[in-house]
PDB file of C-alpha atoms in Angstrom:
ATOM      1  CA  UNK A   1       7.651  67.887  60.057  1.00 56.00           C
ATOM      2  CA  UNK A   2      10.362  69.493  58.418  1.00 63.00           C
ATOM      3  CA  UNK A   3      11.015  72.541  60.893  1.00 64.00           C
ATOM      4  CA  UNK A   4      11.346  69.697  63.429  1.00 51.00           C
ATOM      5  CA  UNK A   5      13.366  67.610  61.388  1.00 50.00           C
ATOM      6  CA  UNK A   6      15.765  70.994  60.743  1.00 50.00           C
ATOM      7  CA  UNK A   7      15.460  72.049  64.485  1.00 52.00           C
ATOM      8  CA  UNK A   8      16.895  68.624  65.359  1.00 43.00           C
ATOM      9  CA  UNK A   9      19.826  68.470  62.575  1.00 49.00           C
ATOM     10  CA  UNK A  10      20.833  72.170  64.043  1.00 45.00           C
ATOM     11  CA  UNK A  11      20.393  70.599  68.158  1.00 52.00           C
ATOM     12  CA  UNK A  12      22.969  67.669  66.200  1.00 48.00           C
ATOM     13  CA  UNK A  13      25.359  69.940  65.000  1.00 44.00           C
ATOM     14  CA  UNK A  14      25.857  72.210  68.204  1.00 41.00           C
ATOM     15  CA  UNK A  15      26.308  69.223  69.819  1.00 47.00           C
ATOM     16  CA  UNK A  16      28.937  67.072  67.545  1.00 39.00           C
ATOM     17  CA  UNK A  17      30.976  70.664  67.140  1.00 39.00           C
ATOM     18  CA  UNK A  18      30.867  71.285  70.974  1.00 39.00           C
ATOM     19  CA  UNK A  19      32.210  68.143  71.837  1.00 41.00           C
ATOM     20  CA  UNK A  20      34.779  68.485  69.088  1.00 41.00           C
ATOM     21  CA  UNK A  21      35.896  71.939  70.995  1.00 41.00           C
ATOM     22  CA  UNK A  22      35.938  70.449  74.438  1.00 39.00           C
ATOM     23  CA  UNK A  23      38.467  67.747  73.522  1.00 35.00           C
ATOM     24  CA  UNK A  24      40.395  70.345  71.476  1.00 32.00           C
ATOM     25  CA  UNK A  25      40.319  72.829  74.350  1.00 28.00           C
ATOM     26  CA  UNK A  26      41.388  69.992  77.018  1.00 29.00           C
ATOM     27  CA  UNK A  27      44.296  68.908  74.454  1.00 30.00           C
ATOM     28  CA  UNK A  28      45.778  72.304  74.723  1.00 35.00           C
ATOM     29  CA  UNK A  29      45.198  72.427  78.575  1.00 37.00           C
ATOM     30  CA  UNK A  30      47.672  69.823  78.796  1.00 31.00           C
ATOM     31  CA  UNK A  31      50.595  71.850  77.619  1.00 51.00           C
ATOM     32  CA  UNK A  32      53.447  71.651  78.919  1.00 53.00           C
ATOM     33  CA  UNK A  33      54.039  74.944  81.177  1.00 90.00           C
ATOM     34  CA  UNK A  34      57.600  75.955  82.809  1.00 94.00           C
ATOM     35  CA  UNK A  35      58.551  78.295  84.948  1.00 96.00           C
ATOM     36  CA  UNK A  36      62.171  79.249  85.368  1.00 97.00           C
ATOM     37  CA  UNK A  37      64.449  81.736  87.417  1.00 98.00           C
ATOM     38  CA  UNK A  38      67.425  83.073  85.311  1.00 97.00           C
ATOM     39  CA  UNK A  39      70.469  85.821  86.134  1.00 97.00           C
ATOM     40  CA  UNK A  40      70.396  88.963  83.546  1.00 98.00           C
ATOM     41  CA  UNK A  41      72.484  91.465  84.257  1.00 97.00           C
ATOM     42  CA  UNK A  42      71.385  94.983  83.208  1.00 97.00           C
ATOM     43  CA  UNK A  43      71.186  98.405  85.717  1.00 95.00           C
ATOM     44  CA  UNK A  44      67.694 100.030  85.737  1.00 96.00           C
ATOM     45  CA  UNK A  45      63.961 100.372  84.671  1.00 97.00           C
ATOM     46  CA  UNK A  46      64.856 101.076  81.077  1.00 97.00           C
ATOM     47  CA  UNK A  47      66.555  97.404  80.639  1.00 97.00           C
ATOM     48  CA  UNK A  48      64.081  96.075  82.601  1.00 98.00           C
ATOM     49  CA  UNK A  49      61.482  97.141  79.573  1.00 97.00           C
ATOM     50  CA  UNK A  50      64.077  95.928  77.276  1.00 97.00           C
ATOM     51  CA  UNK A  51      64.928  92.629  78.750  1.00 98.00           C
ATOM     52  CA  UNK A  52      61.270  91.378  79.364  1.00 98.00           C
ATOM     53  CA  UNK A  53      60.591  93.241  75.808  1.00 97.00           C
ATOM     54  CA  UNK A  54      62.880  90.462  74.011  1.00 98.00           C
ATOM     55  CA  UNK A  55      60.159  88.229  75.460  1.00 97.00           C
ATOM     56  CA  UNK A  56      56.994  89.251  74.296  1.00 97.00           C
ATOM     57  CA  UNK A  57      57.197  86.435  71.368  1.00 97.00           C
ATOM     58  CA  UNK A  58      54.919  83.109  71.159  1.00 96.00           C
ATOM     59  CA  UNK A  59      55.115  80.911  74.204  1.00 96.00           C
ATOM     60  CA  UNK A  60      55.953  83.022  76.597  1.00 96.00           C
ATOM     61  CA  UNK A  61      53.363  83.756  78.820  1.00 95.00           C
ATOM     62  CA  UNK A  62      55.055  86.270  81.731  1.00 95.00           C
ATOM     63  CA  UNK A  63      58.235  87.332  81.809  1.00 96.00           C
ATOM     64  CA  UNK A  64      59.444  89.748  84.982  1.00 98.00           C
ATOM     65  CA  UNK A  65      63.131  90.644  85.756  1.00 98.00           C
ATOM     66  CA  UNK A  66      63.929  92.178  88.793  1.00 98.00           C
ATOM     67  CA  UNK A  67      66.465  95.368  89.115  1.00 97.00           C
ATOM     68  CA  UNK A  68      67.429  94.808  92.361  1.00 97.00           C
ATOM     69  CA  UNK A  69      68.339  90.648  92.020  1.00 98.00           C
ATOM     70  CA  UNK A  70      69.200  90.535  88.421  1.00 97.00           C
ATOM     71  CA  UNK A  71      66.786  87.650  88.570  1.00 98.00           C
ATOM     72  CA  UNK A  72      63.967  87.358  85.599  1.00 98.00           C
ATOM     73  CA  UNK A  73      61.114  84.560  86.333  1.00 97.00           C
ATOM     74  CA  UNK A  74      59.826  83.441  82.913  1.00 97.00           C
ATOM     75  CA  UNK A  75      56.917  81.766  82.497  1.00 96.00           C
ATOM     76  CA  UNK A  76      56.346  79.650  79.317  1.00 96.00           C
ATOM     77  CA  UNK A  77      55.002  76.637  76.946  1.00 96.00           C
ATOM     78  CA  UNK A  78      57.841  74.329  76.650  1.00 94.00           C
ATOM     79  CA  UNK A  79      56.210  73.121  73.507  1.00 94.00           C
ATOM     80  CA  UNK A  80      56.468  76.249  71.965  1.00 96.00           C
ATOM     81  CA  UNK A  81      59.901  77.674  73.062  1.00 96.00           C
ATOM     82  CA  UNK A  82      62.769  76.526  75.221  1.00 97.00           C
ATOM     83  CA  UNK A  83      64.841  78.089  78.326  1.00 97.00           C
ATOM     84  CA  UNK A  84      67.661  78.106  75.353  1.00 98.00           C
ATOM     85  CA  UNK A  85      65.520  80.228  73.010  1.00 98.00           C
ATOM     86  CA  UNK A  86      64.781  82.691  76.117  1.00 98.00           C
ATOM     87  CA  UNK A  87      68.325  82.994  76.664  1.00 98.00           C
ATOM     88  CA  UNK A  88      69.291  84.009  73.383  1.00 98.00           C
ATOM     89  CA  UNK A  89      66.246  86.538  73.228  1.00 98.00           C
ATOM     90  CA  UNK A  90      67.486  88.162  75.491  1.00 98.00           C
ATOM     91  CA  UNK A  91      71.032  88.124  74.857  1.00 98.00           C
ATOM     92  CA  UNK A  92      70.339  89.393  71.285  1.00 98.00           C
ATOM     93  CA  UNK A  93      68.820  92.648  72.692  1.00 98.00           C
ATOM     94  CA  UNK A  94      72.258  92.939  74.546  1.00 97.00           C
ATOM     95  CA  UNK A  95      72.018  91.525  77.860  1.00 98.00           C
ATOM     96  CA  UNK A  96      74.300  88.932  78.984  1.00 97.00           C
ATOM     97  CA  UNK A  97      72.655  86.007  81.287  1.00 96.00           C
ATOM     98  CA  UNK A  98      74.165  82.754  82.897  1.00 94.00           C
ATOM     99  CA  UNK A  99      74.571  81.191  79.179  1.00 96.00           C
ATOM    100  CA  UNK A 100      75.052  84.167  76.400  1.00 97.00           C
ATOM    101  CA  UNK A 101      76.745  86.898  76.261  1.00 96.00           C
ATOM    102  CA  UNK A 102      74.624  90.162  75.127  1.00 96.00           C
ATOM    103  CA  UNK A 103      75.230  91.086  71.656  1.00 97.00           C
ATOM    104  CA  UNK A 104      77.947  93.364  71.425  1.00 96.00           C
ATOM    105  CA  UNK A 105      76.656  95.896  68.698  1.00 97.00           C
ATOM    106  CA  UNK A 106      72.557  96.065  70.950  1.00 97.00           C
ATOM    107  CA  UNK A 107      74.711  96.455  74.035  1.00 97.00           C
ATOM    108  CA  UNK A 108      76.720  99.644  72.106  1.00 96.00           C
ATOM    109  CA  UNK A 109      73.692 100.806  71.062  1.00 97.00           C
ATOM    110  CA  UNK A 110      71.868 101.248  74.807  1.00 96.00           C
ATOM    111  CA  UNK A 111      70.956 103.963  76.847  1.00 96.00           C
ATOM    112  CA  UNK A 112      74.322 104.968  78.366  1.00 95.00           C
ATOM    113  CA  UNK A 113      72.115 103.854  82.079  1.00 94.00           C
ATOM    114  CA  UNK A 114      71.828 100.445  80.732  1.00 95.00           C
ATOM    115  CA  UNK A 115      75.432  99.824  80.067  1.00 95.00           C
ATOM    116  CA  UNK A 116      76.154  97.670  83.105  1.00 92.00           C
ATOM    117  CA  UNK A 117      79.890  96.336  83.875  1.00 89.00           C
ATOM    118  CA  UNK A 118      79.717  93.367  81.838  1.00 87.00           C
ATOM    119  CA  UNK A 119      80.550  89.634  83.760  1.00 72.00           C
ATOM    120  CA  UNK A 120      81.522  87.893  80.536  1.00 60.00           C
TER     121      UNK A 120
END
């Protein structure tokens, strides 16, 4: 009687603390995901590492820039960070996009191939 009565309060407990995960699990499901398409300006393969390296922090789930368009899709938890906070990421590694200038003293301190003719 007691190994079923300790069987059962074991069956009990997976039970209470599976259900207790599922509606955790479904609550963080329903984050709020955003993608966005922003201008960085930067030359070559090494800023590319460097730009989508500024965005390897919590929230952001991918982060691509393209050499060719300037373009970086950024993919993210809105709850977590903002398009503002992405902006300034990447404008503190010395990259200038459509809202920040790049910070003057990274951008001195690039790779002379990443020093692109600055819009701002």
């Amino acid at each position: 009687m007691k190994i079923a009565h300790k069987i059962l309060t074991v069956i009990s407990a997976v039970i209470l603390f599976t259900a207790c995960g599922n509606n955790e699990t479904s609550n963080t499901s329903v984050a709020a995901n955003t993608t966005e398409n922003i201008k960085v300006w930067g030359n070559c393969e090494m800023c590319k590492k460097t730009i989508e390296g500024s965005l390897k922090v919590k929230g952001v789930a991918k982060a691509d820039w393209n050499v060719d368009t300037k373009i970086m899709n950024v993919s993210f938890d809105s709850t977590q960070i903002n398009l503002d906070q992405i902006e300034k990421n990447i404008a503190s590694v010395g990259y200038d996009n459509e809202k920040y200038s790049g910070d003057i003293n990274a951008y001195k301190n690039l790779p002379e191939c990443c020093q692109y003719e600055r819009k701002k």
